[in-house]
């Protein structure tokens, strides 16, 4: 399908919005595991969620302000941070005989899937950076306010904001105002401890 | 502490949606460096326990 030159920034905005949606699906699945399967996230798990949220905000920059190289730079930095945290957790459990943390999904645990996801984000962002003509310059609308975005983009942004806020609330309830437990078994603010 | 990281990112997202680029990026950057500090804190504390 051939896109005219001035359509490319718009296409890339929508592509970034789809990327935002993909990250939201990841975090919603994490919530499903937390609330339905009662598998509380550990401190490193929460930091990986922070990494995903940081990637979401970088994508939000592209959606709202149009694709720019430094937005992709922020996306890469966030993904590198997330990959480092995930890799640390993988390394803590990789020695044979060391018990894993949490359940596995299709044979790999969440932290392994997180590492694969962050590396995929890095690879995809690198490929996106290769696309010429996506930076608008003097062409195009520049900043598009939330209210003027297409309905589906507004929905994606709203869901993203709700996910970030829910993560803030659930991590506060789980850890309280203290350091999170390495192996959390209860919500500290709901169930007073020993 | 971790909830603060999420909250800061939320504030940054709202600011960016309202076209407050400087403020949004300042909060985002602060949250990013705080995340790195928190990761380093967790990593070194775990290492201390192991050693």
XYZ file of C-alpha atoms in Angstrom:
245
model
C 0.000 0.000 0.000
C 1.474 3.356 -1.013
C 1.320 6.237 1.464
C 1.865 9.727 0.170
C 4.677 11.580 1.869
C 2.434 13.770 4.032
C 0.501 10.713 5.271
C 3.559 9.064 6.791
C 3.659 11.121 10.030
C -0.030 10.340 10.555
C 0.536 6.632 9.923
C 3.445 6.639 12.367
C 1.320 8.371 15.013
C -1.260 5.592 14.690
C 1.460 2.950 14.723
C 2.777 4.403 17.968
C -0.771 4.363 19.353
C -0.974 0.655 18.498
C 2.326 0.152 20.301
C 0.843 1.929 23.296
C -2.114 -0.453 23.130
C 0.215 -3.456 23.015
C 1.993 -2.323 26.194
C -1.377 -1.784 27.867
C -2.312 -5.397 27.046
C 0.916 -6.513 28.746
C 0.160 -4.543 31.909
C -3.495 -5.650 31.951
C -2.305 -9.271 31.838
C -0.003 -8.479 34.756
C -3.049 -7.176 36.646
C -4.960 -10.363 35.763
C -2.150 -12.417 37.268
C -2.013 -10.166 40.337
C -5.722 -9.845 41.152
C -7.227 -13.042 39.729
C -4.405 -15.477 40.451
C -3.283 -13.610 43.612
C 0.330 -13.557 42.401
C 1.664 -10.388 44.023
C 4.461 -8.586 42.146
C 7.884 -8.428 43.769
C 9.941 -5.194 43.845
C 11.759 -6.079 40.623
C 8.423 -6.993 38.999
C 7.100 -3.559 39.934
C 10.220 -1.909 38.500
C 9.647 -3.771 35.239
C 6.116 -2.377 35.210
C 7.664 1.073 35.701
C 9.823 0.355 32.660
C 6.746 -0.477 30.600
C 5.039 2.690 31.807
C 8.101 4.753 30.843
C 7.942 3.202 27.340
C 4.238 4.048 27.186
C 4.940 7.707 27.893
C 7.583 7.840 25.175
C 5.012 6.423 22.740
C 2.494 8.958 24.041
C 4.947 11.695 23.026
C 4.890 10.410 19.444
C 1.101 10.167 19.448
C 0.564 13.680 20.827
C 3.486 15.639 19.346
C 4.228 13.589 16.253
C 7.190 11.272 15.664
C 10.545 12.777 16.581
C 13.969 11.129 16.905
C 14.401 12.131 20.558
C 11.022 10.555 21.408
C 12.388 7.289 20.049
C 15.532 7.944 22.091
C 13.468 8.118 25.278
C 11.679 4.935 24.221
C 15.027 3.175 23.770
C 16.345 4.373 27.143
C 13.173 3.218 28.903
C 13.356 -0.177 27.194
C 17.038 -0.552 28.129
C 16.161 0.207 31.770
C 13.325 -2.334 31.710
C 15.543 -4.943 30.060
C 18.249 -4.391 32.717
C 15.754 -4.923 35.552
C 14.281 -8.005 33.865
C 17.736 -9.417 33.179
C 18.676 -8.922 36.839
C 15.639 -10.917 37.903
C 16.406 -13.628 35.346
C 19.961 -13.833 36.704
C 18.665 -14.221 40.277
C 16.756 -17.357 39.286
C 18.848 -18.838 36.487
C 21.159 -20.998 38.615
C 19.938 -24.622 38.526
C 18.136 -25.469 41.751
C 17.128 -21.879 42.452
C 13.338 -21.678 42.695
C 11.667 -19.365 40.184
C 9.381 -16.489 41.112
C 5.733 -16.756 40.149
C 4.062 -18.978 37.611
C 5.242 -19.518 34.071
C 3.369 -18.646 30.891
C 4.047 -20.936 27.935
C 7.187 -22.203 29.622
C 8.765 -18.843 30.533
C 8.294 -16.774 33.655
C 7.088 -13.176 33.642
C 10.550 -11.673 34.076
C 11.836 -13.654 31.081
C 8.874 -12.550 28.989
C 9.504 -8.978 30.156
C 13.124 -9.203 28.980
C 11.971 -10.559 25.597
C 9.400 -7.737 25.381
C 11.894 -4.984 26.151
C 14.412 -6.343 23.647
C 11.588 -6.483 21.076
C 10.774 -2.846 21.824
C 14.434 -1.947 21.243
C 14.503 -3.834 17.930
C 11.190 -2.403 16.710
C 12.182 1.135 17.684
C 15.452 0.729 15.786
C 13.467 -0.334 12.727
C 11.060 2.592 13.098
C 14.024 4.977 13.199
C 14.982 3.776 9.716
C 11.757 5.048 8.141
C 12.467 8.297 6.278
C 9.979 11.142 5.941
C 8.137 10.437 9.198
C 9.345 13.647 10.868
C 7.003 16.409 9.899
C 9.217 19.466 10.076
C 7.043 22.408 9.070
C 4.335 20.104 7.711
C 1.596 18.549 9.770
C -0.296 19.585 12.890
C 2.523 19.177 15.459
C 0.840 18.868 18.853
C -2.627 17.301 18.671
C -4.568 17.791 21.928
C -6.275 14.806 23.511
C -9.735 16.146 22.617
C -8.901 16.320 18.902
C -7.480 12.802 18.663
C -9.562 10.085 16.912
C -11.909 8.230 19.260
C -9.890 5.023 19.327
C -6.675 6.931 20.138
C -8.469 8.754 22.963
C -9.634 5.391 24.299
C -6.103 3.984 24.170
C -4.695 7.038 25.981
C -7.427 6.922 28.641
C -6.880 3.228 29.303
C -3.140 3.888 29.586
C -3.663 6.609 32.173
C -5.997 4.345 34.163
C -3.423 1.554 34.098
C -0.682 3.855 35.397
C -2.926 5.133 38.181
C -4.053 1.621 39.118
C -0.434 0.522 39.309
C 0.314 3.447 41.639
C -2.593 2.500 43.887
C -1.953 -1.241 43.958
C 1.774 -0.819 44.670
C 0.952 1.612 47.489
C -1.522 -0.874 48.997
C 0.957 -3.742 48.583
C 4.095 -2.040 49.899
C 2.674 0.767 51.984
C 5.136 3.556 52.723
C 7.927 1.075 53.352
C 10.298 -1.013 51.246
C 8.445 -3.718 49.320
C 8.959 -7.280 50.548
C 11.225 -9.410 48.350
C 8.579 -12.125 48.361
C 5.280 -10.338 48.998
C 2.418 -12.414 50.353
C -0.037 -9.754 51.473
C -1.169 -6.195 50.840
C 0.487 -4.355 53.724
C -2.085 -1.574 53.955
C -4.998 -4.029 53.926
C -3.632 -6.812 56.108
C -1.580 -5.501 59.049
C 1.567 -7.518 59.538
C 3.269 -9.172 62.445
C 8.362 4.262 47.027
C 7.503 2.375 43.845
C 4.021 3.877 43.889
C 5.724 7.279 43.756
C 7.398 6.252 40.485
C 4.004 5.401 38.966
C 2.490 8.608 40.298
C 5.290 10.734 38.837
C 4.851 9.050 35.454
C 1.113 9.709 35.642
C 1.730 13.385 36.361
C 4.202 13.528 33.469
C 1.646 11.931 31.122
C -1.042 14.421 32.106
C 1.352 17.340 31.661
C 2.418 16.105 28.217
C -1.219 15.683 27.152
C -1.827 19.295 28.196
C 1.059 20.535 26.002
C 3.296 21.279 29.034
C 6.342 19.733 27.406
C 9.006 21.172 29.721
C 7.204 20.315 32.953
C 6.165 16.897 31.675
C 9.679 16.003 30.564
C 11.150 17.315 33.844
C 8.862 15.064 35.885
C 9.463 12.153 33.474
C 13.232 12.571 33.731
C 13.069 12.818 37.530
C 10.981 9.627 37.651
C 13.447 7.912 35.314
C 16.490 8.748 37.428
C 14.588 7.842 40.598
C 13.820 4.468 38.997
C 17.513 3.927 38.296
C 18.372 4.887 41.888
C 15.708 2.542 43.255
C 16.955 -0.292 41.040
C 20.509 0.338 42.225
C 19.322 0.424 45.849
C 17.515 -2.878 45.444
C 20.443 -4.452 43.624
C 23.025 -3.416 46.219
C 20.801 -4.328 49.170
C 20.247 -7.784 47.705
C 23.960 -8.136 47.095
C 24.663 -7.158 50.711
C 22.322 -9.883 51.931
C 23.917 -12.490 49.662
C 27.442 -11.559 50.757
